[in-house]
XYZ file of C-alpha atoms in Angstrom:
528
model
C -48.896 -99.423 -32.890
C -49.436 -100.585 -29.365
C -52.645 -99.842 -27.669
C -52.823 -97.622 -24.590
C -54.141 -99.445 -21.594
C -57.678 -98.501 -20.703
C -56.704 -97.619 -17.114
C -54.322 -94.911 -18.357
C -56.961 -93.497 -20.669
C -59.449 -93.222 -17.852
C -56.882 -91.466 -15.622
C -56.087 -88.865 -18.292
C -59.761 -88.244 -18.821
C -60.249 -87.553 -15.137
C -57.384 -85.059 -15.099
C -58.943 -83.095 -17.937
C -62.304 -82.867 -16.192
C -60.868 -81.900 -12.807
C -61.124 -78.140 -11.899
C -57.951 -76.249 -12.577
C -56.089 -74.563 -9.716
C -55.261 -70.946 -10.695
C -51.588 -70.290 -10.971
C -49.969 -67.426 -9.019
C -48.727 -64.722 -11.347
C -47.029 -61.489 -10.339
C -48.773 -58.606 -12.009
C -47.821 -54.907 -11.781
C -50.579 -52.919 -10.209
C -52.384 -50.450 -12.343
C -50.713 -47.087 -12.814
C -53.811 -45.047 -12.147
C -54.105 -45.792 -8.415
C -50.406 -44.974 -7.856
C -50.716 -41.659 -9.664
C -53.668 -40.626 -7.512
C -52.175 -41.679 -4.183
C -50.696 -38.596 -2.328
C -47.162 -38.833 -1.136
C -46.612 -37.956 2.512
C -44.883 -34.594 2.958
C -41.829 -34.054 5.086
C -42.661 -32.480 8.479
C -40.322 -29.573 7.801
C -42.093 -28.828 4.518
C -45.475 -28.834 6.249
C -44.171 -26.597 9.026
C -42.651 -24.163 6.519
C -45.902 -23.996 4.618
C -47.855 -23.304 7.804
C -45.439 -20.553 8.854
C -45.728 -18.963 5.403
C -49.518 -18.969 5.634
C -49.418 -17.499 9.151
C -46.970 -14.708 8.342
C -48.588 -13.778 5.033
C -52.087 -13.846 6.498
C -51.059 -11.767 9.512
C -49.348 -9.223 7.273
C -52.412 -8.940 5.012
C -54.605 -8.500 8.066
C -52.421 -5.654 9.355
C -52.503 -3.971 5.945
C -56.302 -4.045 5.792
C -57.456 -3.206 9.320
C -54.351 -2.936 11.539
C -54.330 0.834 12.188
C -55.973 3.268 14.577
C -56.616 7.019 14.521
C -55.170 8.618 17.640
C -55.080 12.296 18.682
C -51.648 13.103 20.144
C -51.693 16.557 21.667
C -52.894 18.912 18.928
C -52.156 16.382 16.164
C -54.374 13.741 14.572
C -52.246 10.697 13.842
C -52.618 7.204 12.420
C -50.696 4.414 14.158
C -49.871 1.203 12.311
C -47.796 -1.901 12.964
C -45.663 -3.124 10.084
C -43.399 -6.192 9.732
C -39.741 -5.221 10.054
C -36.347 -6.854 10.465
C -35.027 -4.157 12.807
C -38.079 -2.739 14.594
C -38.055 0.860 15.802
C -40.538 3.683 15.338
C -41.035 5.812 12.216
C -42.854 9.137 12.432
C -43.925 10.414 9.010
C -44.322 14.199 8.825
C -45.360 14.590 5.213
C -44.249 16.462 3.155
C -41.318 17.488 5.356
C -39.850 14.014 5.884
C -39.705 11.304 8.527
C -38.155 10.699 11.934
C -36.810 7.269 12.881
C -36.264 6.223 16.492
C -34.408 3.107 17.653
C -37.139 2.584 20.243
C -37.138 -1.239 20.263
C -35.785 -4.329 18.552
C -38.531 -6.656 17.316
C -39.950 -7.988 14.024
C -42.578 -5.207 14.028
C -42.188 -1.460 13.463
C -44.529 1.240 14.721
C -45.448 3.750 12.005
C -46.996 7.034 13.099
C -48.385 9.252 10.324
C -49.189 12.863 11.176
C -52.453 13.455 9.316
C -53.521 16.945 10.394
C -53.566 19.415 13.236
C -56.427 20.884 15.209
C -55.998 24.596 14.325
C -57.262 25.935 17.645
C -55.172 23.649 19.851
C -52.015 24.010 17.750
C -52.220 27.798 17.647
C -52.824 27.923 21.403
C -49.701 25.824 21.971
C -47.577 28.069 19.756
C -48.924 31.268 21.334
C -48.695 30.052 24.940
C -45.441 28.164 25.561
C -46.324 27.827 29.253
C -48.686 25.022 28.255
C -45.646 22.963 27.364
C -45.394 21.486 30.871
C -48.937 20.116 30.719
C -48.324 18.786 27.227
C -45.904 16.180 28.580
C -48.575 14.277 30.499
C -51.107 14.759 27.721
C -48.822 13.331 25.041
C -47.783 10.401 27.232
C -51.436 9.593 27.999
C -52.416 9.818 24.312
C -49.517 7.580 23.257
C -50.375 4.965 25.927
C -54.047 4.889 24.966
C -53.250 4.754 21.260
C -50.785 1.870 21.565
C -53.281 -0.093 23.706
C -55.987 0.355 21.041
C -53.483 -0.547 18.344
C -52.486 -3.741 20.176
C -56.131 -4.907 20.380
C -56.926 -4.040 16.777
C -53.683 -5.603 15.526
C -54.464 -8.806 17.428
C -57.865 -9.042 15.751
C -56.318 -8.202 12.379
C -53.586 -10.859 12.446
C -55.914 -13.592 13.747
C -58.550 -12.808 11.125
C -56.055 -12.574 8.283
C -54.174 -15.774 9.175
C -57.407 -17.736 9.804
C -58.959 -16.628 6.513
C -55.855 -17.471 4.508
C -55.467 -20.800 6.316
C -59.047 -21.717 5.459
C -58.495 -20.766 1.817
C -55.286 -22.812 1.555
C -56.038 -25.897 3.663
C -59.889 -25.954 3.465
C -59.932 -27.440 6.943
C -61.335 -25.490 9.901
C -58.854 -27.049 12.322
C -55.863 -25.957 10.236
C -57.370 -22.488 9.801
C -57.862 -22.075 13.568
C -54.300 -23.272 14.138
C -53.056 -20.572 11.736
C -54.967 -17.898 13.625
C -53.633 -19.103 16.981
C -50.065 -19.119 15.754
C -50.483 -15.616 14.344
C -51.697 -14.349 17.711
C -48.782 -16.070 19.461
C -46.356 -14.478 16.982
C -47.810 -11.017 17.638
C -47.634 -11.563 21.410
C -44.000 -12.680 21.154
C -43.171 -9.624 19.051
C -44.857 -7.368 21.603
C -42.947 -9.017 24.440
C -39.651 -8.553 22.608
C -40.460 -4.898 21.936
C -41.306 -4.366 25.616
C -38.115 -6.077 26.767
C -35.930 -4.001 24.420
C -37.799 -0.707 24.860
C -35.407 2.258 24.857
C -37.104 5.489 25.970
C -33.901 7.479 25.427
C -34.126 6.827 21.676
C -36.174 10.018 21.331
C -32.991 11.921 22.214
C -31.135 10.493 19.188
C -33.564 10.662 16.248
C -32.695 10.160 12.597
C -34.377 12.609 10.227
C -34.750 12.080 6.474
C -36.432 14.576 4.200
C -36.080 18.255 3.403
C -32.785 19.599 4.678
C -34.337 22.982 5.461
C -36.738 21.472 8.013
C -34.185 19.325 9.852
C -33.063 21.916 12.457
C -36.623 22.860 13.389
C -37.828 19.266 13.613
C -34.871 17.656 15.380
C -34.391 20.639 17.673
C -31.448 21.827 19.730
C -28.928 19.594 21.433
C -28.576 20.489 25.080
C -27.348 19.063 28.354
C -29.401 16.098 29.526
C -30.789 16.556 33.052
C -31.495 13.194 34.658
C -34.004 14.417 37.245
C -36.974 14.565 34.860
C -38.660 11.976 32.713
C -36.570 12.172 29.542
C -38.990 10.351 27.295
C -42.057 12.442 28.125
C -40.100 15.697 28.019
C -38.437 15.097 24.669
C -41.504 13.530 23.077
C -43.572 16.551 24.070
C -40.867 18.789 22.604
C -41.034 16.790 19.369
C -44.807 17.274 19.223
C -44.265 21.002 19.762
C -41.762 21.174 16.897
C -44.095 19.334 14.532
C -46.913 21.654 15.552
C -44.818 24.692 14.716
C -43.954 23.223 11.320
C -47.662 22.828 10.579
C -48.508 26.368 11.660
C -51.356 28.185 9.919
C -48.897 30.153 7.792
C -47.543 26.878 6.276
C -44.016 28.257 6.517
C -41.075 26.962 8.471
C -40.478 28.872 11.701
C -37.206 30.601 12.370
C -34.760 28.242 14.022
C -34.123 29.404 17.580
C -30.830 27.901 18.775
C -30.136 27.460 22.454
C -28.061 30.490 23.549
C -26.039 28.263 25.906
C -24.784 26.162 22.978
C -21.879 26.796 20.595
C -22.526 25.232 17.178
C -19.539 24.122 15.082
C -19.874 22.901 11.492
C -17.202 20.272 10.683
C -16.418 19.791 6.984
C -13.570 18.017 5.234
C -12.253 16.750 1.890
C -14.186 19.120 -0.361
C -11.842 18.346 -3.293
C -12.859 21.255 -5.531
C -16.585 20.458 -5.533
C -18.283 23.872 -6.062
C -21.627 22.525 -4.778
C -20.075 22.260 -1.310
C -20.074 26.040 -0.769
C -23.826 26.259 -1.341
C -24.429 23.382 1.053
C -22.142 24.855 3.724
C -23.800 28.270 3.448
C -27.215 26.648 3.805
C -26.138 24.732 6.927
C -24.607 27.857 8.462
C -27.877 29.716 8.010
C -30.237 26.946 9.095
C -28.288 25.862 12.173
C -26.969 29.357 13.055
C -23.426 27.995 13.025
C -20.837 29.897 15.079
C -17.659 28.372 13.606
C -16.771 26.286 10.526
C -13.848 23.836 10.854
C -12.318 22.412 7.672
C -9.924 19.512 8.310
C -8.210 19.728 4.928
C -8.119 18.563 1.316
C -10.169 21.535 0.183
C -8.260 21.488 -3.105
C -7.385 18.646 -5.460
C -3.966 19.627 -6.879
C -2.991 22.642 -4.775
C -2.006 24.815 -7.751
C -2.288 28.596 -7.845
C -4.829 28.248 -10.653
C -7.243 26.641 -8.199
C -7.083 29.468 -5.649
C -10.144 31.215 -7.052
C -12.182 28.238 -5.914
C -11.645 29.414 -2.308
C -13.170 32.884 -2.742
C -16.730 31.890 -1.605
C -15.337 31.207 1.895
C -15.518 34.926 2.678
C -19.287 34.915 2.173
C -20.197 31.822 4.211
C -21.306 33.888 7.217
C -19.108 32.299 9.906
C -15.401 32.212 10.871
C -13.522 29.539 8.928
C -10.892 27.402 10.723
C -8.668 25.446 8.320
C -5.768 22.993 8.352
C -3.772 21.853 5.332
C -4.463 18.433 3.833
C -2.266 16.309 1.600
C -3.990 17.813 -1.487
C -3.454 21.383 -0.244
C -0.165 23.144 -0.927
C 1.621 25.957 0.878
C 0.434 28.154 -2.002
C -3.116 27.306 -0.989
C -2.345 27.997 2.669
C -0.845 31.437 1.995
C -3.877 32.371 -0.124
C -6.236 31.497 2.728
C -4.131 33.326 5.307
C -4.883 36.593 3.495
C -8.668 36.184 3.913
C -10.246 38.154 6.744
C -12.472 35.492 8.296
C -10.104 32.509 7.801
C -7.976 31.162 10.667
C -5.226 28.849 9.402
C -3.945 26.414 12.042
C -0.428 25.038 11.735
C 2.528 24.036 13.929
C 0.255 23.720 16.971
C -0.656 27.428 17.096
C -3.833 28.058 19.098
C -6.601 30.618 18.637
C -9.912 31.302 20.404
C -13.031 31.695 18.251
C -16.630 32.010 19.476
C -15.608 30.879 22.948
C -13.720 27.731 21.863
C -9.929 27.363 21.721
C -8.610 25.567 18.616
C -5.135 24.307 17.698
C -3.985 22.283 14.715
C -1.227 21.256 12.366
C -1.030 20.957 8.584
C -0.459 17.672 6.804
C 3.315 17.096 6.367
C 2.690 15.317 3.059
C 1.751 16.961 -0.251
C 0.571 14.220 -2.592
C -1.841 15.685 -5.162
C -1.231 12.655 -7.397
C -2.723 10.446 -4.634
C 0.557 8.614 -4.193
C 2.040 7.602 -0.850
C 5.518 8.903 -0.250
C 8.116 6.803 1.507
C 7.951 7.248 5.275
C 4.461 8.803 5.139
C 3.279 7.066 8.299
C 6.308 8.158 10.292
C 5.911 11.760 9.150
C 2.262 11.752 10.236
C 3.190 10.436 13.670
C 5.899 13.074 13.992
C 3.449 15.844 13.084
C 0.949 14.497 15.604
C 3.635 14.393 18.292
C 4.485 18.054 17.594
C 0.807 18.958 17.952
C 0.539 16.998 21.215
C 3.586 18.840 22.597
C 2.019 22.193 21.728
C -1.215 21.140 23.433
C 0.657 20.247 26.613
C 2.375 23.626 26.531
C -0.991 25.364 26.217
C -2.329 23.453 29.198
C 0.729 24.298 31.284
C 0.279 27.982 30.398
C -3.313 27.919 31.708
C -4.924 28.192 28.252
C -5.983 24.590 27.485
C -7.179 23.790 23.993
C -10.763 22.560 23.553
C -10.535 21.197 19.994
C -7.480 19.978 18.059
C -7.526 19.607 14.270
C -5.384 17.478 11.940
C -6.014 16.090 8.492
C -4.986 12.440 8.778
C -6.304 10.233 11.601
C -2.818 8.774 12.130
C -1.590 12.237 13.158
C -4.718 12.952 15.194
C -4.273 9.799 17.266
C -0.985 11.134 18.636
C -2.798 13.786 20.711
C -4.732 11.220 22.774
C -4.798 12.368 26.393
C -3.906 16.016 25.712
C -7.267 17.429 24.509
C -10.971 16.471 24.899
C -11.712 16.369 21.137
C -9.661 16.069 17.943
C -11.125 16.452 14.438
C -9.762 14.825 11.264
C -10.774 13.746 7.763
C -8.857 12.145 4.869
C -10.531 8.725 4.721
C -13.847 9.972 3.222
C -15.831 7.995 5.803
C -17.499 9.319 8.929
C -16.270 7.714 12.152
C -16.194 8.490 15.878
C -14.266 6.758 18.644
C -12.994 7.439 22.141
C -9.303 6.589 22.259
C -7.406 4.845 25.032
C -6.648 7.920 27.133
C -10.035 9.591 26.812
C -9.704 11.869 23.775
C -12.621 11.625 21.342
C -11.571 11.295 17.697
C -14.183 12.564 15.228
C -13.412 11.792 11.568
C -15.569 13.548 8.988
C -16.575 12.132 5.625
C -16.182 14.009 2.360
C -18.205 17.237 2.246
C -17.422 17.336 -1.469
C -18.687 13.827 -2.109
C -15.051 12.873 -2.913
C -14.889 15.847 -5.276
C -15.739 16.219 -8.931
C -14.292 12.774 -9.598
C -17.320 11.431 -7.703
C -19.457 11.887 -10.830
C -17.239 9.442 -12.676
C -18.925 6.493 -10.964
C -22.472 5.280 -11.407
C -23.366 6.203 -7.814
C -21.699 9.390 -6.541
C -20.373 9.355 -2.999
C -22.604 11.022 -0.404
C -21.867 14.524 0.827
C -21.203 14.464 4.574
C -20.829 17.099 7.289
C -21.524 17.408 11.015
C -22.950 19.938 13.435
C -21.105 19.757 16.785
C -22.830 21.190 19.858
C -20.648 22.512 22.710
C -21.706 23.805 26.103
C -20.694 27.455 26.346
C -19.642 27.168 29.999
C -17.780 23.849 30.075
C -16.765 23.970 26.371
C -17.412 20.213 26.184
C -19.130 18.365 23.364
C -22.838 17.835 24.153
C -23.986 16.084 20.973
C -23.485 16.054 17.227
C -25.689 15.740 14.160
C -24.326 13.651 11.292
C -25.646 15.038 7.991
C -25.562 12.992 4.805
C -26.818 14.154 1.423
C -27.246 11.670 -1.387
C -24.655 12.110 -4.124
C -24.444 15.678 -5.395
C -28.003 16.618 -4.384
C -29.017 19.311 -1.898
C -32.783 18.864 -1.501
C -33.005 15.831 0.781
C -30.812 14.762 3.630
C -30.473 12.319 6.498
C -29.676 13.872 9.859
C -28.779 11.585 12.783
C -28.486 12.880 16.358
C -25.751 11.328 18.538
C -24.987 11.794 22.236
C -21.689 11.081 23.975
C -22.051 8.410 26.634
C -21.152 10.853 29.380
C -24.034 13.096 28.289
C -26.709 10.417 28.168
C -29.386 9.993 30.868
C -27.969 8.297 33.937
C -24.409 9.551 33.468
C -23.123 11.603 36.376
C -19.684 12.798 35.286
C -17.882 13.713 32.099
C -14.545 11.917 31.817
C -11.447 14.030 31.304
C -8.651 12.888 29.023
C -5.749 11.272 30.829
C -2.548 13.308 30.552
C -0.616 10.207 29.505
C -0.193 10.084 25.707
C -1.027 6.871 23.937
C 1.143 5.160 21.350
C 0.223 5.752 17.770
C -2.153 3.352 16.127
C -1.347 2.569 12.490
C -3.968 3.609 9.954
C -4.314 3.137 6.238
C -3.717 6.176 4.049
C -6.607 6.962 1.735
C -7.180 9.574 -0.971
């Protein structure tokens, strides 16, 4: 065994005693620090969270302190701002119902709750109608002062609510103050939008929901709109007067006093053997003091002689009954109605004058009780409409122009465009109004029978629909109409919407007359 040189041994010994240089090793960092490190949030997520805090805090603030007590005329009211997708104003007249006005478009709605009346002031207003003129300025002043107080209180409420919620969520004063500032900016933007879209004429076209019996007294009469006075103050004061009367000391509804210069026509259609319709019609005739009832057909379902007894309540409805045949009504049905004293059957363009209005109509040329569509149905409807239009032109040439034409199907009614101011129809079970090309207004009524007894077959019965049409007694032109909708087969609650023709709205100067040129027929889809 050879010996290792001493020089090599000494060198190895030195290497062992020399300090070691640490080697570089890649180690994974500990998991604990990574788990505790917050991940940065996306800016959109942070912004969405801030908006949620602002909106929720502002809403909570309005719920807690965002209302004011305001006397409006003889009434004590509570005004509140509420978040809304459509805006508008809602006047709650508990327990009678509520009035909705399309007063503005903004993400906030003004709720006005009628709390109570001052007995002395309300009785003085009812007993002395001459105070009505001074009530206009009083109501306008009270509304202005109340909305100003509500704006201040709502501003404080939304800032406080958003700031408090921001502090609870973020635990940082700067973030909390930012939430309050954004809430105030949101309220200011909503107020600016409401001001820019403010529609004072909305008080002329209210929507009432509640007890059907109180609708005429609360909504009031439709009448010609005079543009020389302040419409908003006048009509708002009249609304306050109506509410005051409803809250009279006797706690009973006052007798409805219709405007003597107005002719009121009840338009019904498509009863389809629903016996509840007669009770509803009789109630509307009494409450609105209806002068004439117009039925645009489909009173029956199969048109058999066995169904004729269903028509007997017509004699006791309390108003003349104008009727045209629908596609579910037979000639047997028509002859049965012709024998009733107060029924006026319109067919073949024959005209008759009732309650100051001249009516003419034509029966449906189709008889399809099985709800089928016969071949050539559309052409037969157009032919019937053309016959009616010819009769209307003859009446005009003879110096006895017709005020209202009646047909069952809209496709027939469209043929009279330009020959009459107004034509009434039904058939499609949906309410619709349009002004046709040559100036004739087409008013299609929904189903006053809720699509008939077959409506109960579905989970949600169709609504019962009817309309009150208001005509000026001198000009015999349509002033306004109330669309009435009752939920399903019920009779207790209703929604009543007031509508004004454009030519009768504030600012209009003339009422357009239909052009004598007939328009071509517009195809329509046949429905039950």
